[in-house]
Short mmCIF file of C-alpha atoms and ligand atoms in Angstrom, two decimals:
data_model
loop_
_atom_site.label_atom_id
_atom_site.label_comp_id
_atom_site.label_asym_id
_atom_site.label_seq_id
_atom_site.Cartn_x
_atom_site.Cartn_y
_atom_site.Cartn_z
CA MET A 649 -93.49 9.06 159.34
CA HIS A 650 -91.23 7.89 156.52
CA ASN A 651 -93.05 4.70 155.59
CA PRO A 652 -93.61 4.62 151.83
CA THR A 653 -96.04 2.36 150.03
CA LEU A 654 -95.05 0.89 146.67
CA ALA A 655 -97.50 3.18 144.82
CA GLN A 656 -95.94 6.25 146.41
CA LEU A 657 -92.50 5.01 145.51
CA ALA A 658 -93.38 5.17 141.82
CA VAL A 659 -93.36 9.00 141.87
CA PRO A 660 -90.18 10.27 140.20
CA TRP A 661 -88.14 13.17 141.59
CA ASP A 662 -88.73 16.17 139.32
CA GLY A 663 -85.77 18.56 139.45
CA ASP A 664 -87.95 21.43 138.17
CA ARG A 665 -90.57 21.06 140.91
CA ASP A 666 -88.87 19.24 143.77
CA ASP A 667 -86.13 21.07 145.61
CA THR A 668 -86.10 19.80 149.19
CA LEU A 669 -84.20 16.83 150.57
CA VAL A 670 -84.23 15.44 154.10
CA CYS A 671 -81.01 14.10 155.55
CA ARG A 672 -81.61 10.51 156.67
CA ALA A 673 -78.15 9.42 157.76
CA VAL A 674 -74.58 10.66 158.12
CA ARG A 675 -71.65 8.26 157.72
CA GLN A 676 -68.07 8.94 158.69
CA GLU A 677 -65.99 7.57 155.79
CA THR A 678 -62.52 8.73 156.84
CA HIS A 679 -61.30 11.22 159.45
CA ASP A 680 -62.20 14.18 157.18
CA VAL A 681 -64.83 12.73 154.83
CA LYS A 682 -68.52 12.15 155.54
CA THR A 683 -71.34 10.75 153.42
CA PHE A 684 -74.76 12.39 153.79
CA VAL A 685 -77.73 10.28 152.72
CA PHE A 686 -80.91 12.09 151.66
CA SER A 687 -84.41 11.30 150.47
CA ALA A 688 -87.32 13.54 149.52
CA PRO A 689 -89.81 14.56 152.25
CA GLU A 690 -92.39 12.40 150.44
CA PRO A 691 -91.09 9.26 148.73
CA ARG A 692 -89.55 9.94 145.33
CA LEU A 693 -87.50 7.90 142.89
CA PHE A 694 -84.25 9.56 141.82
CA ARG A 695 -83.18 9.19 138.19
CA TYR A 696 -79.78 10.51 137.15
CA ALA A 697 -76.70 9.50 135.23
CA PRO A 698 -74.04 8.09 137.58
CA GLY A 699 -71.42 10.84 137.96
CA GLN A 700 -73.86 13.77 137.90
CA PHE A 701 -73.96 16.35 140.69
CA ILE A 702 -76.51 18.35 142.65
CA THR A 703 -76.16 21.96 143.77
CA LEU A 704 -76.83 22.68 147.44
CA GLU A 705 -78.49 26.04 148.10
CA LEU A 706 -77.65 27.03 151.65
CA GLU A 707 -77.85 30.05 153.89
CA ILE A 708 -74.82 30.28 156.12
CA ALA A 709 -74.33 33.27 158.43
CA GLY A 710 -77.10 35.13 156.61
CA GLN A 711 -75.46 34.66 153.19
CA ALA A 712 -76.99 32.64 150.34
CA ILE A 713 -74.31 30.19 149.21
CA GLN A 714 -74.31 27.38 146.65
CA ARG A 715 -71.95 24.47 146.09
CA CYS A 716 -71.96 21.44 143.79
CA TYR A 717 -71.55 17.91 145.13
CA THR A 718 -71.46 14.76 143.04
CA LEU A 719 -74.03 12.12 143.84
CA SER A 720 -71.77 9.35 145.10
CA SER A 721 -74.84 7.11 145.25
CA THR A 722 -76.13 5.09 142.30
CA PRO A 723 -79.48 5.45 140.51
CA SER A 724 -79.78 1.66 140.73
CA ARG A 725 -80.78 2.31 144.39
CA PRO A 726 -83.25 5.07 143.52
CA ASP A 727 -84.99 5.84 146.84
CA THR A 728 -82.15 7.89 148.26
CA VAL A 729 -79.23 9.98 147.04
CA SER A 730 -75.98 10.62 148.84
CA ILE A 731 -73.11 13.06 148.66
CA THR A 732 -69.65 12.42 150.06
CA VAL A 733 -67.91 15.55 151.27
CA LYS A 734 -64.32 16.16 152.23
CA ARG A 735 -63.53 18.93 154.70
CA VAL A 736 -61.60 21.69 152.93
CA PRO A 737 -59.46 23.67 155.41
CA GLY A 738 -61.06 27.10 155.74
CA GLY A 739 -63.88 26.08 153.39
CA THR A 740 -67.34 27.46 154.20
CA VAL A 741 -69.74 24.78 153.02
CA SER A 742 -67.77 21.55 153.50
CA ASN A 743 -67.09 22.42 157.14
CA TRP A 744 -70.67 23.58 157.70
CA LEU A 745 -71.99 20.26 156.38
CA HIS A 746 -69.60 18.27 158.57
CA ASP A 747 -70.49 20.31 161.67
CA HIS A 748 -74.23 20.88 161.22
CA MET A 749 -75.87 18.47 158.78
CA GLN A 750 -77.62 15.74 160.76
CA ALA A 751 -80.38 13.20 160.22
CA GLY A 752 -83.72 15.03 160.07
CA ALA A 753 -82.33 18.31 158.69
CA THR A 754 -83.73 19.59 155.39
CA ILE A 755 -81.77 21.15 152.58
CA ARG A 756 -82.64 22.90 149.29
CA VAL A 757 -81.01 21.49 146.17
CA ARG A 758 -80.98 21.93 142.42
CA GLY A 759 -80.33 19.22 139.88
CA PRO A 760 -79.08 16.61 139.21
CA ALA A 761 -76.99 18.01 136.36
CA GLY A 762 -73.67 17.44 134.62
CA SER A 763 -72.28 15.39 131.77
CA PHE A 764 -69.35 13.55 133.40
CA SER A 765 -70.69 10.01 133.11
CA CYS A 766 -69.66 7.02 131.07
CA PHE A 767 -73.41 6.24 130.98
CA LEU A 768 -73.87 9.30 128.74
CA HIS A 769 -71.55 7.78 126.12
CA PRO A 770 -72.12 4.67 124.01
CA MET A 771 -71.48 1.53 126.09
CA PRO A 772 -70.88 -1.37 123.69
CA PRO A 773 -70.68 -4.87 125.23
CA LYS A 774 -67.49 -5.60 127.19
CA GLN A 775 -66.43 -1.94 127.08
CA LYS A 776 -63.16 -1.40 128.99
CA TYR A 777 -62.80 1.55 131.36
CA LEU A 778 -59.98 3.05 133.35
CA PHE A 779 -61.19 5.08 136.34
CA LEU A 780 -58.53 7.36 137.82
CA SER A 781 -59.31 9.38 140.93
CA ALA A 782 -57.63 11.18 143.78
CA GLY A 783 -59.09 12.24 147.13
CA SER A 784 -62.76 13.23 147.03
CA GLY A 785 -62.57 12.97 143.21
CA ILE A 786 -63.52 9.33 143.72
CA THR A 787 -67.24 10.25 144.06
CA PRO A 788 -68.36 10.30 140.39
CA LEU A 789 -66.31 7.19 139.58
CA MET A 790 -67.73 5.42 142.62
CA SER A 791 -71.24 6.21 141.41
CA MET A 792 -70.44 4.77 137.96
CA ALA A 793 -68.76 1.69 139.48
CA ARG A 794 -71.68 1.10 141.87
CA ALA A 795 -74.17 1.32 138.99
CA MET A 796 -72.19 -1.14 136.86
CA HIS A 797 -71.93 -3.48 139.84
CA ASP A 798 -75.66 -3.34 140.66
CA LEU A 799 -76.73 -3.70 137.01
CA VAL A 800 -74.27 -6.59 136.53
CA LEU A 801 -72.96 -4.99 133.36
CA ASP A 802 -70.16 -6.78 131.52
CA ALA A 803 -68.04 -3.61 131.46
CA ASP A 804 -64.44 -4.18 132.50
CA ILE A 805 -63.19 -1.59 135.02
CA ALA A 806 -59.64 -0.88 136.12
CA PHE A 807 -59.94 1.52 139.07
CA LEU A 808 -56.83 3.32 140.30
CA HIS A 809 -57.37 5.59 143.27
CA SER A 810 -54.78 7.85 144.89
CA ALA A 811 -54.87 9.01 148.53
CA ARG A 812 -52.53 10.53 151.06
CA THR A 813 -52.45 7.47 153.34
CA PRO A 814 -54.31 4.12 153.45
CA ASP A 815 -56.61 5.58 156.13
CA ASP A 816 -57.63 8.31 153.67
CA ILE A 817 -58.97 5.88 151.06
CA ILE A 818 -62.68 6.66 150.78
CA PHE A 819 -64.95 3.61 150.30
CA ALA A 820 -61.97 1.24 150.77
CA ARG A 821 -64.03 -1.78 151.87
CA GLU A 822 -66.76 -1.30 149.26
CA LEU A 823 -64.14 -1.05 146.49
CA GLU A 824 -62.68 -4.36 147.64
CA LEU A 825 -66.15 -5.90 147.79
CA MET A 826 -66.89 -4.80 144.22
CA ALA A 827 -63.55 -6.22 143.07
CA HIS A 828 -64.51 -9.51 144.74
CA ASN A 829 -68.09 -9.59 143.39
CA ARG A 830 -67.23 -8.59 139.82
CA ASP A 831 -64.65 -11.37 139.64
CA GLY A 832 -62.08 -10.35 137.02
CA LEU A 833 -64.11 -7.42 135.69
CA PHE A 834 -62.89 -4.99 138.37
CA ARG A 835 -59.18 -4.50 138.90
CA LEU A 836 -58.45 -2.27 141.87
CA GLY A 837 -55.23 -0.41 142.56
CA THR A 838 -54.64 2.10 145.35
CA VAL A 839 -51.69 4.45 145.50
CA CYS A 840 -50.76 6.22 148.76
CA GLU A 841 -48.24 9.00 149.26
CA ARG A 842 -47.41 7.66 152.75
CA ARG A 843 -48.12 4.51 154.70
CA GLY A 844 -49.45 6.52 157.63
CA ALA A 845 -50.46 4.39 160.61
CA GLN A 846 -50.77 1.19 158.54
CA ALA A 847 -47.38 -0.53 158.55
CA ALA A 848 -48.74 -3.54 156.65
CA TRP A 849 -50.01 -1.53 153.68
CA ALA A 850 -49.93 -3.72 150.56
CA GLY A 851 -50.83 -1.12 147.91
CA PHE A 852 -48.56 1.14 145.86
CA ASN A 853 -46.42 3.76 147.59
CA GLY A 854 -45.72 7.21 146.21
CA PHE A 855 -47.60 8.79 143.34
CA LEU A 856 -49.47 7.41 140.34
CA SER A 857 -46.96 6.65 137.58
CA LEU A 858 -46.87 4.93 134.22
CA ALA A 859 -45.21 1.93 135.92
CA VAL A 860 -48.11 1.62 138.41
CA LEU A 861 -50.66 2.05 135.62
CA GLN A 862 -48.99 -0.64 133.52
CA ASN A 863 -48.99 -2.94 136.53
CA VAL A 864 -52.74 -2.56 137.19
CA ALA A 865 -53.94 -2.09 133.60
CA PRO A 866 -51.33 -3.07 131.02
CA ASP A 867 -54.09 -2.75 128.41
CA PHE A 868 -54.82 0.88 129.40
CA ARG A 869 -54.56 2.07 125.76
CA GLU A 870 -57.70 0.00 124.99
CA ARG A 871 -59.73 1.67 127.75
CA LYS A 872 -61.93 4.75 127.99
CA VAL A 873 -60.47 6.92 130.74
CA PHE A 874 -62.56 8.89 133.27
CA THR A 875 -60.53 11.04 135.69
CA CYS A 876 -61.49 13.22 138.64
CA GLY A 877 -59.30 14.85 141.27
CA PRO A 878 -57.41 18.02 142.14
CA ALA A 879 -56.10 20.06 139.19
CA PRO A 880 -52.39 19.09 139.68
CA TYR A 881 -53.36 15.40 139.81
CA MET A 882 -55.31 15.65 136.57
CA ALA A 883 -52.46 17.52 134.88
CA ALA A 884 -50.12 14.69 135.97
CA VAL A 885 -52.58 12.08 134.65
CA ARG A 886 -52.75 13.79 131.25
CA ALA A 887 -48.95 13.93 131.05
CA MET A 888 -48.67 10.27 132.11
CA LEU A 889 -51.19 9.11 129.51
CA ALA A 890 -49.53 11.18 126.78
CA GLU A 891 -46.18 9.61 127.73
CA GLY A 892 -47.81 6.18 127.52
CA GLY A 893 -49.12 6.86 123.99
CA PHE A 894 -52.80 6.96 125.04
CA ASP A 895 -55.29 8.34 122.48
CA MET A 896 -56.73 11.35 124.31
CA ALA A 897 -59.93 11.16 122.20
CA HIS A 898 -60.97 8.53 124.78
CA TYR A 899 -60.17 10.73 127.77
CA HIS A 900 -62.79 12.43 129.99
CA GLU A 901 -62.23 14.45 133.15
CA GLU A 902 -64.11 16.51 135.70
CA SER A 903 -62.66 19.20 137.88
CA PHE A 904 -63.99 20.11 141.32
CA SER A 905 -61.98 23.33 141.45
CA PHE A 906 -63.19 26.20 139.33
CA GLU A 907 -59.80 27.87 139.01
CA THR A 908 -58.87 25.32 136.35
CA LEU A 909 -61.95 25.92 134.23
CA ALA A 910 -62.17 28.37 131.37
CA PRO A 911 -65.27 30.54 131.38
CA ALA A 912 -67.81 29.46 128.76
CA GLY A 913 -68.51 31.66 125.79
CA GLY A 914 -66.39 34.57 126.86
CA ASP A 915 -62.69 34.22 126.21
CA GLU A 916 -63.04 33.79 122.51
CA ALA A 917 -65.50 36.66 122.13
CA ALA A 918 -64.71 39.77 120.15
CA LEU A 919 -63.36 42.20 122.71
CA ASP A 920 -63.44 45.36 120.63
CA GLY A 921 -66.33 47.82 120.54
CA ALA A 922 -67.95 49.88 123.27
CA GLY A 923 -69.27 47.15 125.57
CA PHE A 924 -71.21 47.70 128.78
CA LYS A 925 -70.52 48.52 132.40
CA VAL A 926 -71.27 45.96 135.12
CA THR A 927 -71.55 47.36 138.65
CA PHE A 928 -71.65 45.33 141.87
CA SER A 929 -73.99 47.23 144.17
CA ARG A 930 -72.59 45.94 147.47
CA SER A 931 -68.84 45.90 146.85
CA GLY A 932 -68.87 48.91 144.53
CA ASP A 933 -66.69 47.01 142.02
CA GLU A 934 -67.11 48.04 138.36
CA LEU A 935 -66.26 45.97 135.30
CA ALA A 936 -65.97 46.85 131.64
CA CYS A 937 -67.66 44.01 129.78
CA ALA A 938 -66.67 43.86 126.11
CA PRO A 939 -69.30 43.01 123.47
CA GLY A 940 -69.87 39.26 123.42
CA GLN A 941 -68.05 38.74 126.74
CA THR A 942 -69.78 37.02 129.65
CA ILE A 943 -69.90 38.84 132.98
CA LEU A 944 -67.82 36.02 134.50
CA ALA A 945 -65.13 36.39 131.83
CA ALA A 946 -64.98 40.14 132.47
CA ALA A 947 -64.81 39.55 136.25
CA LYS A 948 -61.97 37.07 135.84
CA ALA A 949 -60.10 39.42 133.51
CA ALA A 950 -60.46 42.19 136.09
CA GLY A 951 -59.35 39.94 138.96
CA VAL A 952 -62.74 40.17 140.71
CA ARG A 953 -63.39 36.97 142.72
CA PHE A 954 -66.69 35.34 141.83
CA PRO A 955 -68.34 32.15 143.16
CA VAL A 956 -68.51 29.70 140.25
CA SER A 957 -68.32 25.97 139.69
CA CYS A 958 -69.38 24.73 136.27
CA THR A 959 -69.01 28.04 134.33
CA GLN A 960 -71.58 26.68 131.85
CA GLY A 961 -74.95 27.73 133.25
CA LEU A 962 -75.52 24.26 134.68
CA CYS A 963 -75.05 24.32 138.44
CA GLY A 964 -76.47 27.66 139.63
CA THR A 965 -73.47 28.45 141.84
CA CYS A 966 -72.99 31.94 140.35
CA LYS A 967 -76.70 32.92 140.57
CA THR A 968 -76.97 36.66 141.28
CA LYS A 969 -79.82 39.18 141.49
CA MET A 970 -79.78 41.72 138.65
CA VAL A 971 -80.96 45.06 140.03
CA SER A 972 -81.08 46.72 136.61
CA GLY A 973 -79.99 46.12 133.05
CA GLN A 974 -80.50 43.44 130.43
CA VAL A 975 -78.50 40.33 129.55
CA ASP A 976 -78.47 37.59 126.93
CA MET A 977 -78.41 34.47 129.16
CA ARG A 978 -77.77 31.06 127.54
CA HIS A 979 -78.13 28.78 130.56
CA ALA A 980 -78.17 24.99 130.62
CA GLY A 981 -80.69 24.36 133.39
CA GLY A 982 -78.89 26.05 136.30
CA ILE A 983 -81.73 28.51 136.94
CA ARG A 984 -85.50 28.09 137.22
CA GLN A 985 -87.96 30.15 135.17
CA ARG A 986 -89.49 31.63 138.33
CA GLU A 987 -86.02 32.84 139.40
CA ILE A 988 -85.46 34.45 136.01
CA ASP A 989 -88.88 36.12 136.39
CA GLN A 990 -87.71 37.48 139.77
CA GLY A 991 -84.60 39.04 138.20
CA TRP A 992 -81.92 36.42 138.94
CA ILE A 993 -79.23 35.68 136.34
CA LEU A 994 -76.26 33.35 135.92
CA PRO A 995 -73.28 35.63 135.18
CA CYS A 996 -71.16 32.74 133.85
CA CYS A 997 -73.40 32.47 130.77
CA SER A 998 -74.82 36.00 130.59
CA LYS A 999 -73.63 38.68 128.17
CA PRO A 1000 -74.80 42.24 128.90
CA LEU A 1001 -77.08 43.93 126.38
CA ALA A 1002 -77.03 47.16 128.44
CA ASP A 1003 -75.26 48.51 131.53
CA VAL A 1004 -75.96 46.05 134.37
CA VAL A 1005 -76.13 46.41 138.15
CA LEU A 1006 -75.79 43.20 140.16
CA GLU A 1007 -76.62 42.78 143.86
CA ARG A 1008 -73.26 41.49 145.06
C1 LIG B 2184 -69.16 19.42 139.68
C2 LIG B 2184 -68.55 19.43 141.08
C3 LIG B 2184 -68.68 18.32 141.88
C4 LIG B 2184 -68.11 18.31 143.16
N1 LIG B 2184 -68.22 17.18 143.92
C5 LIG B 2184 -67.64 17.13 145.15
C6 LIG B 2184 -67.72 15.94 145.94
O1 LIG B 2184 -68.29 14.91 145.55
N2 LIG B 2184 -67.12 15.95 147.17
C7 LIG B 2184 -66.44 17.06 147.64
O2 LIG B 2184 -65.93 17.01 148.77
N3 LIG B 2184 -66.36 18.21 146.89
C8 LIG B 2184 -66.94 18.27 145.68
N4 LIG B 2184 -66.87 19.41 144.92
C9 LIG B 2184 -66.22 20.61 145.51
C10 LIG B 2184 -67.26 21.41 146.31
O3 LIG B 2184 -68.23 21.97 145.42
C11 LIG B 2184 -66.65 22.58 147.08
O4 LIG B 2184 -65.88 23.36 146.17
C12 LIG B 2184 -65.77 22.14 148.22
O5 LIG B 2184 -66.51 21.37 149.16
C13 LIG B 2184 -65.18 23.37 148.95
O6 LIG B 2184 -66.24 24.20 149.31
P1 LIG B 2184 -66.17 25.07 150.64
O7 LIG B 2184 -67.35 25.97 150.66
O8 LIG B 2184 -65.95 24.20 151.83
O9 LIG B 2184 -64.83 25.87 150.42
P2 LIG B 2184 -64.72 27.40 149.92
O10 LIG B 2184 -65.29 28.31 150.96
O11 LIG B 2184 -65.22 27.50 148.54
O12 LIG B 2184 -63.14 27.54 149.96
C14 LIG B 2184 -62.31 26.74 149.13
C15 LIG B 2184 -60.88 27.14 149.38
O13 LIG B 2184 -60.71 28.50 149.02
C16 LIG B 2184 -60.25 29.22 150.14
N5 LIG B 2184 -60.95 30.51 150.12
C17 LIG B 2184 -62.25 30.73 150.44
N6 LIG B 2184 -62.55 32.03 150.28
C18 LIG B 2184 -61.39 32.65 149.86
C19 LIG B 2184 -61.05 33.98 149.51
N7 LIG B 2184 -61.93 34.98 149.57
N8 LIG B 2184 -59.78 34.22 149.08
C20 LIG B 2184 -58.88 33.23 149.02
N9 LIG B 2184 -59.16 31.94 149.33
C21 LIG B 2184 -60.38 31.67 149.75
C22 LIG B 2184 -60.59 28.41 151.37
O14 LIG B 2184 -59.70 28.65 152.44
C23 LIG B 2184 -60.46 27.02 150.85
O15 LIG B 2184 -59.13 26.58 150.89
C24 LIG B 2184 -67.42 19.45 143.65
C25 LIG B 2184 -67.31 20.57 142.82
C26 LIG B 2184 -67.86 20.58 141.55
C27 LIG B 2184 -67.72 21.80 140.70
S1 LIG B 2185 -71.06 28.63 137.60
FE1 LIG B 2185 -72.48 27.03 137.26
S2 LIG B 2185 -74.21 28.14 136.57
FE2 LIG B 2185 -72.72 29.65 136.70
#
């Protein structure tokens, strides 16, 4: 029975040892977004920087599959963590979670990890922030906003969220509640492409623009910007801020789609010399990996599709069994020592030191 005593509650979640979460509740946020609330099988306290993510390690249709999801929850409520997942048409994991993840189910996870958090940067008193998000990209910013709300920090947040219609705004009521509670320290703007079913929509119509930004946060040049959303949205945000004369040294973003990310430690590598051969034992694909090039960089260059998220050895999404060979792997916590001992590697941060055969 899940009935913790205070003494038990003092035990912190240890990402190196603990890897199982139990789903405690599922909440329908919008027609295609659900929040899944988890706690550990035995009571644990979760410590993480608001905005960090966990990696789910699933087995779907007999295939091991991993995906990153931001913790939309806040560490100021440390007994549980939650992820908020949008259904991606044709997507394997998002649809599986929506269709199968229920209260009582267990799941294996890795993390938390990631560096997209204003809490990992200096926070002087009365720091001003501009949070810009679109769609499910709201999750890391929601975690940061929830933490600032709960901790009653004096940070000043302008939060501009974009959605397709008013009914697609995730956390709409909680955003309004935070704006009410933080009284002047939380300016909320929502921008919708279409009114949808809500004729009386009072927010902004169309797309985020400099005019909308100036309306909600005329002092935006004084703010630190944190942005998360689809790649085209973030490209538009960067262009808008540049047009508005914003100093991009104060700009931070996180992408949920790997296509926009450059592989770490590979592109700039010296590509001359003999290099090594990388063979995929299942597909039969072969890659020529230049000296100093990561396996992921070589795969991308060869047009071989590879499951990746962070590309920096953080999340574990690309984890693959190495059947033979030797690599120089510079990971950032995305793999456990016991997995390395069993022959697993992270190709996004691994450079071959010999010909390599991967089980893929
Ligand atoms: C750090 C981080 C944090 C994230 N946080 C969140 C979050 O808070 N909430 C959230 O909803 N998402 C989040 N994501 C995105 C999430 O990890 C998944 O990428 C997303 O849920 C889609 O996964 P999926 O398995 O459903 O889709 P996938 O199966 O990966 O498919 C994605 C798309 O690619 C297409 N596709 C699949 N296979 C192929 C193929 N072989 N060829 C061509 N196209 C193909 C699919 O049709 C679909 O359109 C985050 C990602 C990262 C990296
Ligand atoms: S893609 Fe994240 S560890 Fe390789």
